[in-house]
Amino acid sequence: LAKTTQPISMDSYEGQEVNITCSHNNIATNDYITWYQQFPSQGPRFIIQGYKTKVTNEVASLFIPADRKSSTLSLPRVSLSDTAVYYCLVGEGTYKYIFGTGTRLKVLA
Amino acid sequence: DAMVIQNPRYQVTQFGKPVTLSCSQTLNHNVMYWYQQKSSQAPKLLFHYYDKDFNNEADTPDNFQSRRPNTSFCFLDIRSPGLGDAAMYLCATSRTRTYTDTQYFGPGTRLTVL
């Protein structure tokens, strides 16, 4: 049974880089890792997705080691508006997706 | 240019009184998902439609049903809501079911059961 775990919460200051890890020990060979951001009373929003090594887009980077049993979302120079809950999402079996436990990020001024 | 729309945003029902939540999409995606998200928890997949093909999760209670009359609309029916069904219900869509396809979420419907 796939299980994804994340730190419950993190605090950071504006302008700092934040790294959030997700452990997914039973990830399937062909599965990708996707990260979502969720603000209160809103649906999750896609941030980034990757399969291995490193992926970067305009808002984040995703680092995935060779064994793919974990992944790290990196947010460069966070601002107050990055305060949200961050979830990793991996597949479990056929067409089933499991959200990680979620990390509540609080960015302080 | 809303892409996934959920109505209503807030729904109050009484214990045992059937309720229907609505989701529509303008993306023309083949897949529509329903998730349940309880307070301070991650979203939990209830079921999904791939086109007209319904796929129920094994642990989804029979109290939860869904309908998809056409590509654009999908409904979540809760036949006899209990206090434990109070939650945010999220609808999402994706073009296909492959792992690389992004899921687009609606804003959710917050259900209160009195």
Short mmCIF file of C-alpha atoms in Angstrom, two decimals:
data_model
loop_
_atom_site.label_atom_id
_atom_site.label_comp_id
_atom_site.label_asym_id
_atom_site.label_seq_id
_atom_site.Cartn_x
_atom_site.Cartn_y
_atom_site.Cartn_z
CA LEU A 1 0.00 0.00 0.00
CA ALA A 2 1.48 3.28 -1.08
CA LYS A 3 2.02 5.74 1.69
CA THR A 4 3.32 9.24 1.34
CA THR A 5 4.51 11.22 4.31
CA GLN A 6 5.52 14.84 4.67
CA PRO A 7 6.47 17.12 7.56
CA ILE A 8 3.33 18.50 9.15
CA SER A 9 4.43 22.12 9.14
CA MET A 10 7.28 24.48 8.38
CA ASP A 11 7.96 28.13 9.08
CA SER A 12 10.13 30.34 6.93
CA TYR A 13 10.91 33.99 6.44
CA GLU A 14 10.31 36.00 3.33
CA GLY A 15 13.11 35.74 0.80
CA GLN A 16 14.38 32.38 2.02
CA GLU A 17 14.46 29.15 0.06
CA VAL A 18 12.14 26.47 1.37
CA ASN A 19 12.57 22.75 0.81
CA ILE A 20 9.70 20.37 1.53
CA THR A 21 10.28 16.65 1.36
CA CYS A 22 7.88 13.83 0.61
CA SER A 23 8.60 10.19 1.33
CA HIS A 24 6.99 7.67 -1.05
CA ASN A 25 8.67 4.35 -0.42
CA ASN A 26 6.33 2.27 -2.58
CA ILE A 27 6.17 4.43 -5.66
CA ALA A 28 5.45 2.45 -8.82
CA THR A 29 8.05 2.18 -11.55
CA ASN A 30 6.06 4.24 -14.04
CA ASP A 31 4.59 6.74 -11.64
CA TYR A 32 5.33 10.44 -11.58
CA ILE A 33 5.48 12.70 -8.55
CA THR A 34 3.27 15.76 -8.60
CA TRP A 35 3.12 18.63 -6.14
CA TYR A 36 0.09 20.78 -5.44
CA GLN A 37 -0.48 23.96 -3.47
CA GLN A 38 -3.70 24.60 -1.59
CA PHE A 39 -4.93 27.83 -0.06
CA PRO A 40 -7.77 27.86 2.49
CA SER A 41 -11.20 27.25 0.97
CA GLN A 42 -9.73 26.58 -2.48
CA GLY A 43 -8.97 23.49 -4.48
CA PRO A 44 -5.37 22.31 -4.88
CA ARG A 45 -3.38 23.92 -7.68
CA PHE A 46 -0.65 22.21 -9.72
CA ILE A 47 2.90 23.36 -9.02
CA ILE A 48 5.31 20.91 -10.62
CA GLN A 49 5.71 17.32 -11.72
CA GLY A 50 8.69 15.04 -12.29
CA TYR A 51 9.85 11.48 -12.76
CA LYS A 52 13.53 11.56 -11.88
CA THR A 53 16.50 13.86 -11.28
CA LYS A 54 15.56 17.52 -11.39
CA VAL A 55 12.73 19.53 -12.88
CA THR A 56 12.44 23.30 -12.77
CA ASN A 57 9.70 25.69 -13.79
CA GLU A 58 8.99 29.34 -13.17
CA VAL A 59 7.82 28.82 -9.60
CA ALA A 60 9.64 25.79 -8.16
CA SER A 61 12.15 23.01 -8.55
CA LEU A 62 11.66 19.35 -7.87
CA PHE A 63 14.51 17.05 -6.90
CA ILE A 64 14.09 13.29 -7.15
CA PRO A 65 16.94 10.95 -6.16
CA ALA A 66 17.82 7.88 -8.18
CA ASP A 67 15.85 5.48 -5.98
CA ARG A 68 12.74 7.74 -6.31
CA LYS A 69 11.62 6.90 -2.78
CA SER A 70 11.45 10.56 -1.90
CA SER A 71 11.20 13.94 -3.54
CA THR A 72 11.93 17.51 -2.50
CA LEU A 73 9.98 20.55 -3.56
CA SER A 74 12.11 23.67 -3.53
CA LEU A 75 10.54 27.12 -3.44
CA PRO A 76 13.08 29.89 -4.07
CA ARG A 77 12.74 33.18 -2.22
CA VAL A 78 9.30 32.64 -0.68
CA SER A 79 6.90 35.49 -0.06
CA LEU A 80 3.93 35.88 2.28
CA SER A 81 1.63 34.73 -0.50
CA ASP A 82 3.32 31.31 -0.51
CA THR A 83 1.73 30.54 2.85
CA ALA A 84 -0.35 27.46 2.04
CA VAL A 85 -0.51 23.70 2.38
CA TYR A 86 1.70 21.74 -0.02
CA TYR A 87 0.86 18.19 -1.04
CA CYS A 88 2.78 15.61 -3.00
CA LEU A 89 0.71 13.23 -5.08
CA VAL A 90 1.75 9.80 -6.29
CA GLY A 91 -0.13 6.97 -7.91
CA GLU A 92 -1.11 3.74 -6.25
CA GLY A 93 -1.98 0.98 -8.63
CA THR A 94 -4.14 1.72 -11.60
CA TYR A 95 -5.71 5.16 -11.78
CA LYS A 96 -5.61 5.76 -8.04
CA TYR A 97 -3.85 8.78 -6.63
CA ILE A 98 -2.80 9.29 -3.04
CA PHE A 99 -2.13 12.69 -1.64
CA GLY A 100 0.64 13.02 0.89
CA THR A 101 -0.19 14.12 4.40
CA GLY A 102 0.46 17.74 3.46
CA THR A 103 2.89 20.34 4.78
CA ARG A 104 1.54 23.58 6.14
CA LEU A 105 4.02 26.30 5.20
CA LYS A 106 3.86 29.58 7.02
CA VAL A 107 5.94 32.44 5.66
CA LEU A 108 6.77 35.14 8.14
CA ALA A 109 7.60 38.77 7.40
CA ASP B 1 -12.46 32.01 -17.57
CA ALA B 2 -13.32 29.49 -14.89
CA MET B 3 -12.36 25.95 -15.85
CA VAL B 4 -13.83 23.75 -13.13
CA ILE B 5 -16.92 25.12 -11.48
CA GLN B 6 -18.60 23.74 -8.41
CA ASN B 7 -22.03 24.64 -7.16
CA PRO B 8 -22.97 25.51 -4.59
CA ARG B 9 -19.84 26.68 -2.77
CA TYR B 10 -21.54 26.07 0.56
CA GLN B 11 -24.26 23.55 1.24
CA VAL B 12 -26.11 22.89 4.47
CA THR B 13 -28.23 19.80 4.84
CA GLN B 14 -29.90 17.91 7.61
CA PHE B 15 -28.89 14.53 8.90
CA GLY B 16 -30.28 11.92 6.54
CA LYS B 17 -31.57 14.37 3.92
CA PRO B 18 -30.23 13.59 0.44
CA VAL B 19 -27.99 16.20 -1.13
CA THR B 20 -26.49 16.68 -4.58
CA LEU B 21 -23.34 18.59 -5.38
CA SER B 22 -22.59 19.77 -8.89
CA CYS B 23 -19.43 20.10 -10.95
CA SER B 24 -19.00 21.41 -14.46
CA GLN B 25 -15.93 21.90 -16.62
CA THR B 26 -15.04 23.91 -19.70
CA LEU B 27 -11.84 21.97 -20.44
CA ASN B 28 -13.50 19.12 -22.34
CA HIS B 29 -11.50 16.66 -20.25
CA ASN B 30 -12.30 12.97 -20.33
CA VAL B 31 -11.81 12.34 -16.63
CA MET B 32 -13.71 13.81 -13.72
CA TYR B 33 -12.85 13.04 -10.11
CA TRP B 34 -14.56 13.55 -6.77
CA TYR B 35 -12.48 13.96 -3.63
CA GLN B 36 -13.53 14.35 -0.01
CA GLN B 37 -11.38 16.58 2.17
CA LYS B 38 -12.01 16.76 5.89
CA SER B 39 -10.62 19.49 8.06
CA SER B 40 -6.80 19.51 8.20
CA GLN B 41 -6.60 16.35 6.10
CA ALA B 42 -5.49 15.61 2.58
CA PRO B 43 -8.05 15.11 -0.17
CA LYS B 44 -9.24 11.52 -0.45
CA LEU B 45 -10.38 10.13 -3.79
CA LEU B 46 -13.96 8.83 -3.76
CA PHE B 47 -14.39 7.86 -7.42
CA HIS B 48 -13.81 9.03 -10.93
CA TYR B 49 -15.36 8.86 -14.38
CA TYR B 50 -13.33 8.16 -17.46
CA ASP B 51 -15.76 9.31 -20.10
CA LYS B 52 -18.87 7.32 -19.13
CA ASP B 53 -16.96 4.61 -17.30
CA PHE B 54 -17.47 4.89 -13.53
CA ASN B 55 -14.61 3.83 -11.26
CA ASN B 56 -15.36 3.55 -7.57
CA GLU B 57 -12.69 3.39 -4.89
CA ALA B 58 -12.96 0.24 -2.77
CA ASP B 59 -13.35 2.12 0.48
CA THR B 60 -15.95 4.64 -0.70
CA PRO B 61 -19.18 4.12 1.25
CA ASP B 62 -22.30 3.12 -0.69
CA ASN B 63 -23.90 6.30 0.63
CA PHE B 64 -21.93 8.19 -2.03
CA GLN B 65 -23.02 7.96 -5.65
CA SER B 66 -22.14 9.85 -8.79
CA ARG B 67 -23.63 10.66 -12.15
CA ARG B 68 -22.10 12.04 -15.30
CA PRO B 69 -24.82 12.87 -17.82
CA ASN B 70 -22.41 14.41 -20.32
CA THR B 71 -18.77 15.41 -20.73
CA SER B 72 -19.20 18.74 -18.99
CA PHE B 73 -21.15 17.82 -15.89
CA CYS B 74 -20.70 15.47 -12.97
CA PHE B 75 -22.78 15.15 -9.81
CA LEU B 76 -22.07 13.79 -6.37
CA ASP B 77 -25.09 12.40 -4.56
CA ILE B 78 -25.02 11.69 -0.86
CA ARG B 79 -28.06 9.58 -0.18
CA SER B 80 -28.25 9.88 3.60
CA PRO B 81 -25.68 12.31 4.93
CA GLY B 82 -24.30 11.65 8.36
CA LEU B 83 -22.44 14.02 10.63
CA GLY B 84 -19.20 12.37 9.53
CA ASP B 85 -19.82 13.40 5.93
CA ALA B 86 -19.31 17.05 6.72
CA ALA B 87 -16.32 18.03 4.61
CA MET B 88 -15.09 19.92 1.59
CA TYR B 89 -15.92 18.09 -1.63
CA LEU B 90 -13.55 18.74 -4.48
CA CYS B 91 -14.14 18.04 -8.12
CA ALA B 92 -11.18 17.69 -10.45
CA THR B 93 -10.64 16.94 -14.13
CA SER B 94 -7.82 15.65 -16.27
CA ARG B 95 -7.45 15.02 -19.96
CA THR B 96 -6.61 11.35 -19.49
CA ARG B 97 -5.76 9.07 -16.60
CA THR B 98 -2.06 8.86 -17.30
CA TYR B 99 0.23 9.83 -14.48
CA THR B 100 1.58 12.81 -16.37
CA ASP B 101 -1.78 14.49 -16.80
CA THR B 102 -2.37 17.36 -14.40
CA GLN B 103 -5.56 17.39 -12.39
CA TYR B 104 -7.42 20.67 -12.39
CA PHE B 105 -9.45 21.27 -9.26
CA GLY B 106 -12.55 23.30 -8.67
CA PRO B 107 -12.93 25.55 -5.63
CA GLY B 108 -14.85 22.93 -3.70
CA THR B 109 -18.21 22.71 -1.97
CA ARG B 110 -18.18 22.85 1.78
CA LEU B 111 -20.90 20.59 3.15
CA THR B 112 -22.34 21.09 6.61
CA VAL B 113 -24.59 18.42 8.11
CA LEU B 114 -26.88 19.49 10.94
#
